[in-house]
Amino acid sequence: MMTTPVIELSGVSRRYEEGPAALDDVSLTVKGGESVAILGPSGSGKSTMLNLIAGLDRPSAGTVTVDGVRVDRLGESGSARYRRAKIGMIFQFFNLLDDLTVSDNVLLPAEMAGMARGEARRRVAELLDALGIARHARAYPGRLSGGERQRVAVARALMNRPPLLLADEPTGALDSASGQDVKALLNDLNADGQTIVMVTHDLTLAQACATRTVSIVDGRIAADIRTEATR
Amino acid sequence: MSGLGKVVRSGVRRRKVQTLVTGLAATMAVTASVLGGSLLVASNGPFDQAFSRQHGAHLTAQFDAGRTAAAQLSASGHAAGVTAASGPFRTATVNPHDGSDAELPAGMSLPPMTAVGRADPGGPVDDITLLQGTWASSPGQVVLSTTYDSPVKRVGATLRFPDLPGQPTLTVVGLARSVSQTADAWVTPSEIASLTAPGTTGGYQMLYRFATAGTAAQVTADRAAVTAATPTGALAGVQSWLNTKQGTDRNTALFVPFLIAFGLLGVLMSVLIVGNVVAGAVGTGTRRIGILKALGFTPAQVVRSYMGQALIPAAVGTAIGAVAGNALAIPVLSTTAQVYGTTTAGVAPWVDVAVIAGALGLVTLTAWAAALRAGRLRTVDALAVGRTPRTGRGQRAARLTARLPLPRPVSLGLAHPFARPARTAGMLAAIAFGAAAATFAIGMGSSLSWAQTAKNHDTADVAIHTFGPPPGPGQRGPSAVTPVTIDPSAVTTAITAQSGTLKYYGTANTDVTVAGVSGSTTVFTFTGDSSWAGYKVVSGRWFRRPGEAVVPSTFMTATAAHIGDTATLEDHGKAIRIRIVGEVFDPHTQTNEVLTDAATLTAAEPAPHPASYYIKVKAGTNLGAYINTLNTTLTPLGISAETDQVHGTSDVILALDALTAILTLMLVAVAGLGVLNTVVLETRERVREIGVAKALGMTPSQTVWMVLASVVIVGLIGGAIGLPAGLALHAVTVPAMGHSAGLNFPAAAINVYPASELIALGLGGLLIAVLGALMPAGWAARARTVTALRTE
Ligand SMILES: Nc1ncnc2c1ncn2[C@@H]1O[C@H](COP(=O)(O)OP(=O)(O)O)[C@@H](O)[C@H]1O
Ligand SMILES: [Mg+2]
């Protein structure tokens, strides 16, 4: 399993109408079980890369393959179905739906995918339990602390058992205690075999839970270092 | 100030949907109002102006000269309430013949005429306008009224009276118009003696104006005052100016309540939409408002900037609506102009001015009220928007809908309307209005086509006309024309002998006068079983024996008769009493008519030979073969049978149908745009939420379903409110239309909605909602997720 490539970016560029390319001829392979931290200053193209992997955006050139799927060739519906099956996403600002309870938020990806209700509910309970937020199941996100919210977001991302977990600045909006909390969580997940690609400009996050650190500067890969996370 | 202008202009450009919706709402309201307003003016204008110019008679009273003297009548000019009186004038009812014998086809005669002896066209009441020639000043001269329906209506023509002693002849010396329609012809007072048939006393005419005569009740009271002031039994009949006005206004009168209803709907709708749009713009623009205020805009300037954003498109829409309203009004008004002989066919300028000013004023007011909130908003709050937690309503609704056994995108959408109750109420009102308008319009269409069917009363399969080509659509025979003599028994023998004949009847018509009714009254006589002739009986029943008659509502009103009453027809100098047993719905003629058995008139004239025969064939009969066989017998008689095709639709009803369609389409379109506007606001606000759902795997089609689901409940409720509202409006408008045109619509003309149509109309709200939401749903589905997620 450790040897199967989960992500293959090959000669990927993303240009906008104005300005220099956000990503410029990037090639990157991520294998199953890896935990990759993408580091770089603001505006260097980190989120762009993550969006391309998630199928939320399309490259101007190059190919994106994830778990055998040519993501750059998918249409809108295809990429939605691809995300359901393959991707879990975590955002800096959690992006939880305020109108839905914690458990309904977590349930959402399964419902989109049409998972049987009973099975989905069992999975939600299991996840909330594993992430230590079971007592908040019926609460609304507005009541939770930042760290708790991000745990809900992680639970939601894991709901459909995606082969790949993507995180964009998962600790960016958290205080240091909550940040530590999320770091530990991601670390545990990776230890259990979850492939993770996280974007951050937080070096301590990369050091804490990445098995590999890719640095991007001006849309190009500047360094690619294998590390062993300080578990 | 230029800063304000720039903000307004950029607002108009940025909010394309809102701008479009505001413009269209204004267009629609102004179109409907210009149409309604101009017709309202037109329907009152010409008659009222001419009536007041001529000091028209509120009451034209006919007295029996045998029961009263001229001096007693003169004294009645001082009866209670009378402000002016003219008369007494001697009157006679005569049967003229064409003096030259050249202008009428053989066998046709002129309608009877009421002649009044007047020395002078002027006077305190009924100041007659001489249009051509001179007034009758010496014996042997006659002035004809423009309302006298005859082909010899020209100066120089002569009229013969062979029935009268000495067989007098009159020469037409002038043509005149009396708005009050007090006579068909005027002669010198001395001439009346020679026009009075021996053995009859003739009559007197008195013309009155009263202090109050605006309503039927007031006219009735005035009539009672005159009756009290004159000898008992002397008053033979009266003609109210209200009936004359109604007869002249029939066509436009039909439009008026209908256009008022649509105008009202249009105005309410546009107020609602403009309010919605501005309130929505304020609601979503709170952040922008905060920035404007932080930059130093005063609250008043902020309010003005939002009013400006509504006023610019509203002004453009108003201009377009004014042009459209005028264009639509011209064909309708030209019909009116023909009726009055006037030439002005345009919309009165003050109507345009009033409607435009009213529309802009209303938009300003509505926009101001909706924008006030923007002015009051505290800058800190405005800038902090998005950080404020939502209310619990949306959460409760989301929890409830999540339990429904529905796909998740659908149940998510269903909860949306609960998060923003005020906005949802606005959308609900727009949908309810649209559904009500559609319900109303479809009902109007059905009621009008009911009226058309009643007018055509074409239940027969085969018709035989014993004269010329069949008459124009909607008329069973040209009035005042009697047919070429053909032995009726030969025709009836042919019909009854023919196998396949189920039933038949024959009709003829002749003109008589009825005391107190202006002009002549056409009597349609029926031979055979006419109960199936297809006339719609509003109340009472069809006649069953000679002496019984059915009449249209106009006749009942003009003679103040009720079902069961008797009325007296004057035919060839003989009085014929009829008992009114039923009221028929017959909108096709402006003259009065009486429908009765042919034998009713035999006391006065030989039973008229049917001018037309109508046949119903047995089921399964081949119509073509039937007609061919029948014609082998009829052709030697010089006549032929044909299929009965009277399917003409009147211009008025066509115009009403077209107007209904246009106005409904506009109302429904504006309702749909109102939904569109709201859904656009809603999806813009939920852009992050939609982005998140998409990132979690919501497909474009699931997005479309979610947005459509968000309007389903509102659409259903809107339909459920709009349907009964539309039904109620229809149930009020149809009788009002009938009333102002002098027609009574029976229940059958009002209950015109089949159950299937009611169900379809009930779902109309849903349709409006879904159509309005379709485009924004598409936009939401296509919106780029990355951009959506950035918005935080
Ligand atoms: N929709 C867009 N249009 C134009 N430029 C964009 C867009 N999205 C991102 N960019 C530009 O691409 C570059 C990379 O952005 P991003 O990937 O978000 O950087 P970051 O590393 O901070 O996540 C930036 O210069 C940004 O301005
Ligand atoms: Mg970023």
PDB file of C-alpha atoms in Angstrom, chain B residues 539 549 551 555-557 559-567 578-583:
ATOM      1  CA  SER B 539     -83.969  33.608 -14.907  1.00  0.00           C
ATOM      2  CA  ALA B 549     -92.325  36.268 -24.106  1.00  0.00           C
ATOM      3  CA  VAL B 551     -86.668  39.430 -23.079  1.00  0.00           C
ATOM      4  CA  PHE B 555     -85.542  45.351 -21.927  1.00  0.00           C
ATOM      5  CA  MET B 556     -86.358  44.544 -18.303  1.00  0.00           C
ATOM      6  CA  THR B 557     -84.330  47.513 -17.129  1.00  0.00           C
ATOM      7  CA  THR B 559     -89.302  49.021 -18.923  1.00  0.00           C
ATOM      8  CA  ALA B 560     -88.685  48.474 -15.212  1.00  0.00           C
ATOM      9  CA  ALA B 561     -90.382  45.115 -15.672  1.00  0.00           C
ATOM     10  CA  HIS B 562     -89.949  41.925 -13.677  1.00  0.00           C
ATOM     11  CA  ILE B 563     -90.603  38.339 -14.581  1.00  0.00           C
ATOM     12  CA  GLY B 564     -94.353  37.763 -14.479  1.00  0.00           C
ATOM     13  CA  ASP B 565     -95.108  41.384 -15.448  1.00  0.00           C
ATOM     14  CA  THR B 566     -96.860  42.308 -18.623  1.00  0.00           C
ATOM     15  CA  ALA B 567     -95.603  44.768 -21.200  1.00  0.00           C
ATOM     16  CA  ILE B 578     -97.141  40.150 -23.533  1.00  0.00           C
ATOM     17  CA  ARG B 579     -96.354  38.433 -20.293  1.00  0.00           C
ATOM     18  CA  ILE B 580     -92.631  38.287 -19.544  1.00  0.00           C
ATOM     19  CA  VAL B 581     -91.834  34.737 -18.396  1.00  0.00           C
ATOM     20  CA  GLY B 582     -88.073  34.736 -18.697  1.00  0.00           C
ATOM     21  CA  GLU B 583     -84.935  36.787 -19.042  1.00  0.00           C
TER      22      GLU B 583
END
